[in-house]
Short mmCIF file of C-alpha atoms in Angstrom, two decimals:
data_model
loop_
_atom_site.label_atom_id
_atom_site.label_comp_id
_atom_site.label_asym_id
_atom_site.label_seq_id
_atom_site.Cartn_x
_atom_site.Cartn_y
_atom_site.Cartn_z
CA MET Q 1 -8.13 -15.65 -42.37
CA ASP Q 2 -6.18 -18.84 -41.61
CA ASN Q 3 -5.63 -17.92 -37.97
CA ILE Q 4 -9.32 -17.05 -37.66
CA ASN Q 5 -10.21 -20.45 -39.12
CA SER Q 6 -8.45 -22.34 -36.34
CA SER Q 7 -9.67 -19.97 -33.62
CA LEU Q 8 -13.20 -21.44 -33.65
CA SER Q 9 -12.10 -25.04 -33.99
CA GLY Q 10 -14.16 -27.12 -31.60
CA ASP Q 11 -16.09 -24.19 -30.12
CA LYS Q 12 -19.73 -25.03 -29.42
CA VAL Q 13 -21.88 -22.12 -30.62
CA LEU Q 14 -25.61 -21.81 -30.01
CA VAL Q 15 -27.31 -19.55 -32.58
CA VAL Q 16 -30.84 -18.33 -31.82
CA ASP Q 17 -32.97 -16.57 -34.43
CA ASP Q 18 -36.60 -16.87 -35.44
CA GLU Q 19 -35.69 -16.52 -39.12
CA GLU Q 20 -34.57 -19.86 -40.52
CA ASP Q 21 -32.57 -18.27 -43.39
CA ILE Q 22 -30.49 -16.30 -40.88
CA LEU Q 23 -29.87 -19.47 -38.87
CA VAL Q 24 -28.69 -21.37 -41.95
CA ILE Q 25 -26.35 -18.60 -43.13
CA THR Q 26 -24.90 -17.98 -39.68
CA ARG Q 27 -24.44 -21.71 -39.07
CA LEU Q 28 -22.60 -22.13 -42.38
CA MET Q 29 -20.32 -19.14 -41.71
CA LEU Q 30 -19.37 -20.47 -38.29
CA GLU Q 31 -18.94 -24.09 -39.43
CA LEU Q 32 -16.60 -22.95 -42.22
CA HIS Q 33 -14.35 -21.68 -39.43
CA GLY Q 34 -14.40 -24.85 -37.37
CA ALA Q 35 -17.24 -24.23 -34.91
CA GLU Q 36 -19.73 -26.87 -33.84
CA VAL Q 37 -23.08 -25.09 -34.23
CA ILE Q 38 -26.42 -25.75 -32.57
CA THR Q 39 -29.40 -23.72 -33.83
CA SER Q 40 -32.73 -22.81 -32.29
CA LEU Q 41 -35.71 -21.03 -33.85
CA THR Q 42 -37.06 -19.89 -30.46
CA ALA Q 43 -35.56 -18.55 -27.27
CA VAL Q 44 -37.54 -21.10 -25.25
CA GLU Q 45 -35.95 -23.95 -27.22
CA ALA Q 46 -32.53 -22.27 -26.95
CA LEU Q 47 -32.83 -22.04 -23.17
CA GLU Q 48 -33.38 -25.78 -23.05
CA GLN Q 49 -30.32 -26.27 -25.31
CA VAL Q 50 -28.21 -24.19 -22.91
CA ARG Q 51 -29.35 -26.32 -19.97
CA MET Q 52 -28.57 -29.57 -21.83
CA ARG Q 53 -25.33 -28.72 -23.67
CA THR Q 54 -23.81 -25.52 -22.23
CA PRO Q 55 -22.28 -23.93 -25.35
CA ASP Q 56 -19.03 -21.97 -25.41
CA ILE Q 57 -20.91 -18.93 -26.72
CA ILE Q 58 -24.47 -17.89 -27.53
CA ILE Q 59 -25.35 -15.74 -30.54
CA SER Q 60 -28.90 -14.45 -30.27
CA ASP Q 61 -31.28 -12.23 -32.16
CA ILE Q 62 -33.25 -9.76 -30.04
CA SER Q 63 -36.63 -9.55 -31.77
CA MET Q 64 -38.29 -12.95 -31.41
CA PRO Q 65 -41.84 -14.00 -30.53
CA HIS Q 66 -42.86 -15.33 -27.08
CA MET Q 67 -39.47 -14.61 -25.47
CA ASP Q 68 -37.19 -11.93 -26.90
CA GLY Q 69 -33.40 -11.90 -26.76
CA TYR Q 70 -33.31 -9.71 -23.65
CA GLN Q 71 -35.60 -12.08 -21.74
CA PHE Q 72 -33.64 -15.05 -23.06
CA ILE Q 73 -30.24 -13.81 -21.91
CA GLN Q 74 -31.66 -12.81 -18.53
CA ALA Q 75 -33.06 -16.35 -18.17
CA VAL Q 76 -29.60 -17.74 -19.05
CA ARG Q 77 -28.00 -15.47 -16.43
CA ASN Q 78 -30.45 -16.85 -13.83
CA LEU Q 79 -29.37 -20.46 -14.45
CA PRO Q 80 -26.95 -22.19 -12.08
CA ALA Q 81 -23.29 -21.82 -13.13
CA HIS Q 82 -23.03 -25.50 -14.12
CA LYS Q 83 -26.08 -25.09 -16.40
CA GLY Q 84 -24.77 -22.16 -18.44
CA LYS Q 85 -25.14 -18.99 -16.36
CA ASP Q 86 -21.69 -17.73 -17.32
CA THR Q 87 -21.88 -18.55 -21.03
CA PRO Q 88 -20.68 -15.53 -23.02
CA ALA Q 89 -23.26 -14.10 -25.40
CA LEU Q 90 -23.36 -11.94 -28.51
CA ALA Q 91 -26.46 -10.05 -29.64
CA LEU Q 92 -26.72 -10.20 -33.45
CA THR Q 93 -29.67 -8.02 -34.34
CA ALA Q 94 -31.22 -5.51 -36.70
CA PHE Q 95 -31.61 -3.17 -33.71
CA SER Q 96 -28.62 -0.92 -34.35
CA ARG Q 97 -29.17 2.28 -32.37
CA SER Q 98 -26.79 3.10 -29.53
CA GLU Q 99 -29.70 2.67 -27.09
CA ASP Q 100 -30.26 -0.85 -28.47
CA ARG Q 101 -26.61 -1.71 -27.98
CA GLU Q 102 -26.64 -0.36 -24.44
CA ARG Q 103 -29.81 -2.29 -23.60
CA ALA Q 104 -28.28 -5.53 -24.94
CA LEU Q 105 -25.10 -5.07 -22.90
CA ASN Q 106 -27.10 -4.21 -19.78
CA ALA Q 107 -29.30 -7.29 -20.28
CA GLY Q 108 -26.26 -9.59 -20.12
CA PHE Q 109 -24.74 -9.78 -23.60
CA GLN Q 110 -20.97 -9.23 -23.87
CA ALA Q 111 -21.13 -7.71 -27.35
CA HIS Q 112 -23.66 -6.36 -29.83
CA LEU Q 113 -23.37 -6.58 -33.62
CA SER Q 114 -25.84 -5.15 -36.11
CA LYS Q 115 -27.22 -7.15 -39.05
CA PRO Q 116 -26.02 -7.43 -41.67
CA VAL Q 117 -22.57 -8.29 -40.35
CA SER Q 118 -19.50 -9.23 -42.34
CA LEU Q 119 -18.11 -12.73 -42.02
CA GLN Q 120 -14.78 -11.42 -40.75
CA VAL Q 121 -16.35 -9.25 -38.04
CA LEU Q 122 -18.59 -12.09 -36.86
CA ILE Q 123 -15.77 -14.63 -36.73
CA GLU Q 124 -13.33 -12.23 -35.04
CA THR Q 125 -15.89 -11.24 -32.42
CA VAL Q 126 -16.88 -14.83 -31.64
CA ALA Q 127 -13.21 -15.86 -31.44
CA TYR Q 128 -12.40 -12.93 -29.18
CA ILE Q 129 -15.27 -13.57 -26.78
CA THR Q 130 -14.69 -17.34 -26.57
CA ASN Q 131 -10.96 -16.91 -25.97
CA LEU Q 132 -11.25 -14.55 -23.01
CA PRO Q 133 -9.65 -16.11 -19.93
CA THR Q 134 -12.68 -16.22 -17.60
CA HIS Q 135 -16.27 -16.33 -18.59
CA SER Q 136 -17.62 -15.98 -15.05
CA ALA Q 137 -16.57 -12.35 -14.70
CA LEU Q 138 -17.11 -11.60 -18.38
CA TRP Q 139 -20.84 -11.02 -18.31
CA GLU Q 140 -20.43 -8.57 -15.43
CA ARG Q 141 -18.04 -6.45 -17.51
CA PRO Q 142 -19.38 -6.30 -21.07
CA ILE Q 143 -17.33 -5.17 -24.04
CA SER Q 144 -18.30 -1.56 -24.23
CA SER Q 145 -15.71 0.04 -26.45
CA PRO Q 146 -14.03 -0.89 -29.74
CA SER Q 147 -10.63 -0.94 -28.01
CA GLN Q 148 -11.78 -3.95 -25.96
CA ALA Q 149 -12.68 -6.04 -28.99
CA PRO Q 150 -11.24 -6.95 -32.38
CA SER Q 151 -10.93 -4.12 -34.85
CA GLY Q 152 -14.26 -3.31 -36.48
CA SER Q 153 -16.28 -5.80 -34.45
CA LEU Q 154 -18.47 -3.36 -32.60
CA PRO Q 155 -20.62 -0.54 -33.94
#
């Protein structure tokens, strides 16, 4: 785990979930591995955070009131490049069917993880996505098979 610890050092991570307990737990897990974490309880608030602080990666729930995770990531993808359009994103959701995963990837997420997720899988996936060489082409070619991501990181 030591190499994982340093792999998130300094990464700005935006976590979006309408359940405060999930936000707290996810924030703590990421901060333990060196990430700087910003949290939002709503997708509307998160979109404003992206515009103001362009994170290195977004981790978003799907099922949220007013604006769901699909609408949120599509709104991010419609932003200008300098305002966060190309920010890599991970769907972290209770929606775990293959159709849900496909819908998340098609909406603009680079990876999809089902809740509950192990600490190791979450950290490895975030580290993998944030360390890819170019983010601009990343969201056009989502991670769609386990061979493209860290072992065990995708359902």
